[in-house]
Coordinates of C-alpha atoms in Angstrom, one line a residue:
M1 CA 13.7 -29.1 14.9
E2 CA 13.8 -25.6 13.4
I3 CA 11.3 -22.8 12.9
Q4 CA 11.7 -19.7 10.7
G5 CA 10.0 -16.4 10.7
K6 CA 10.3 -12.7 11.7
V7 CA 10.9 -11.6 15.3
K8 CA 7.7 -10.0 16.6
L9 CA 8.8 -9.5 20.2
I10 CA 11.9 -10.0 22.4
G11 CA 11.2 -10.1 26.1
E12 CA 13.5 -9.1 29.0
T13 CA 15.5 -11.7 30.9
K14 CA 13.7 -12.8 34.0
T15 CA 15.3 -14.5 37.0
F16 CA 13.4 -17.0 39.2
G17 CA 14.0 -18.6 42.6
N18 CA 17.0 -18.8 44.8
N19 CA 19.1 -20.6 42.3
G20 CA 19.0 -17.8 39.8
F21 CA 17.2 -19.7 37.0
R22 CA 17.0 -17.3 34.0
K23 CA 14.4 -17.3 31.2
R24 CA 13.9 -15.0 28.1
E25 CA 11.1 -15.3 25.6
V26 CA 10.9 -14.4 21.9
V27 CA 7.8 -14.5 19.7
I28 CA 8.4 -15.5 16.0
T29 CA 5.7 -14.9 13.3
T30 CA 6.0 -17.6 10.7
E31 CA 5.7 -16.6 7.0
E32 CA 3.1 -19.0 5.5
Q33 CA -0.5 -18.9 4.3
Y34 CA -1.8 -18.7 7.9
P35 CA 1.0 -17.1 9.9
Q36 CA 1.5 -18.4 13.5
H37 CA 2.9 -16.5 16.4
I38 CA 5.2 -18.9 18.2
L39 CA 6.5 -18.3 21.7
V40 CA 10.1 -19.7 22.1
E41 CA 11.8 -19.8 25.5
F42 CA 15.6 -19.4 25.9
V43 CA 16.9 -20.5 29.4
Q44 CA 20.0 -20.0 31.4
D45 CA 23.1 -19.1 29.3
K46 CA 21.1 -19.3 26.1
C47 CA 19.2 -16.0 27.1
D48 CA 22.2 -14.0 25.9
L49 CA 21.8 -15.4 22.3
L50 CA 18.9 -13.0 21.8
N51 CA 21.0 -9.9 22.5
K52 CA 22.2 -9.5 18.9
H53 CA 18.8 -9.8 17.3
S54 CA 16.0 -7.3 16.9
V55 CA 12.3 -7.0 16.1
G56 CA 11.5 -7.4 12.4
E57 CA 14.5 -9.5 11.7
A58 CA 14.1 -12.8 9.8
V59 CA 15.6 -15.7 11.8
K60 CA 15.9 -19.4 12.1
I61 CA 15.6 -20.9 15.6
S62 CA 16.7 -24.4 16.5
I63 CA 14.3 -25.8 19.1
N64 CA 13.4 -28.7 21.4
L65 CA 9.9 -29.5 22.4
R66 CA 9.5 -30.0 26.2
G67 CA 6.6 -31.6 28.0
R68 CA 5.8 -31.7 31.7
E69 CA 3.3 -33.5 33.9
W70 CA 2.0 -31.8 37.0
T71 CA -0.5 -32.9 39.7
N72 CA -2.5 -30.1 41.2
P73 CA -3.5 -30.0 44.9
Q74 CA -6.9 -31.6 44.0
G75 CA -5.0 -34.6 42.5
E76 CA -5.8 -33.8 38.9
V77 CA -2.9 -34.5 36.5
K78 CA -2.2 -31.6 34.0
Y79 CA 0.2 -31.6 31.0
F80 CA 2.2 -28.6 29.8
N81 CA 4.3 -28.1 26.6
S82 CA 7.0 -25.6 25.9
V83 CA 9.2 -24.7 22.9
Q84 CA 12.8 -24.2 24.0
G85 CA 15.3 -22.5 21.8
W86 CA 19.0 -23.4 21.8
R87 CA 20.3 -21.6 18.7
I88 CA 19.2 -18.6 16.7
E89 CA 20.5 -17.4 13.3
S90 CA 19.8 -14.4 11.2
L91 CA 18.4 -15.3 7.8
Q92 CA 19.1 -11.9 6.3
A93 CA 22.9 -12.3 6.6
D94 CA 22.6 -15.8 4.9
Q95 CA 20.6 -14.4 2.0
G96 CA 23.1 -11.6 1.4
G97 CA 26.0 -14.0 1.5
N98 CA 24.5 -16.2 -1.3
A99 CA 23.7 -13.2 -3.6
I100 CA 25.7 -12.7 -6.9
P101 CA 27.9 -9.7 -6.5
P102 CA 27.2 -6.8 -8.9
V103 CA 29.2 -6.5 -12.1
P104 CA 31.5 -3.5 -12.1
P105 CA 31.0 -0.8 -14.8
I106 CA 32.8 -1.2 -18.1
E107 CA 35.2 1.7 -17.2
A108 CA 36.7 -0.5 -14.5
F109 CA 38.2 -3.0 -17.0
E110 CA 41.4 -2.3 -18.9
P111 CA 41.3 -2.8 -22.7
A112 CA 42.9 -5.9 -24.1
E113 CA 46.3 -5.6 -25.6
E114 CA 46.6 -5.8 -29.4
L115 CA 48.2 -9.0 -30.8
N116 CA 51.0 -9.1 -33.3
E117 CA 50.5 -11.1 -36.5
E118 CA 53.5 -13.2 -35.4
D119 CA 52.0 -14.0 -31.9
H120 CA 48.6 -15.3 -33.1
D121 CA 50.1 -18.7 -34.3
D122 CA 52.6 -19.6 -31.7
L123 CA 51.2 -23.1 -30.9
P124 CA 54.0 -25.7 -30.6
F125 CA 52.3 -28.3 -32.9

């Protein structure tokens, strides 16, 4: 699955437990009639993917939806969902790459050479 929007916030990388589990969060604001602020988690080595992105940038994030079941000390079962990112791409670079390049000014072109009367009818048939 993928989501697109503008980066609203990029959190710092946080480390948990003795195993060194790493997690970093980013908030994306979708660009639709009713914009949504979506929290996406990047974990372990994927945390570093956010280093080259900044707030306000238009991005596309490839995500997986994760669900967990947890039983609290009172025996009640609770369910939790998370959105986990595994790839992030800048959309601004893509849009620039698909644009038509500007036409150079007329002065940049050389004038065409004049044709001789003899050269205009040199077809072999």
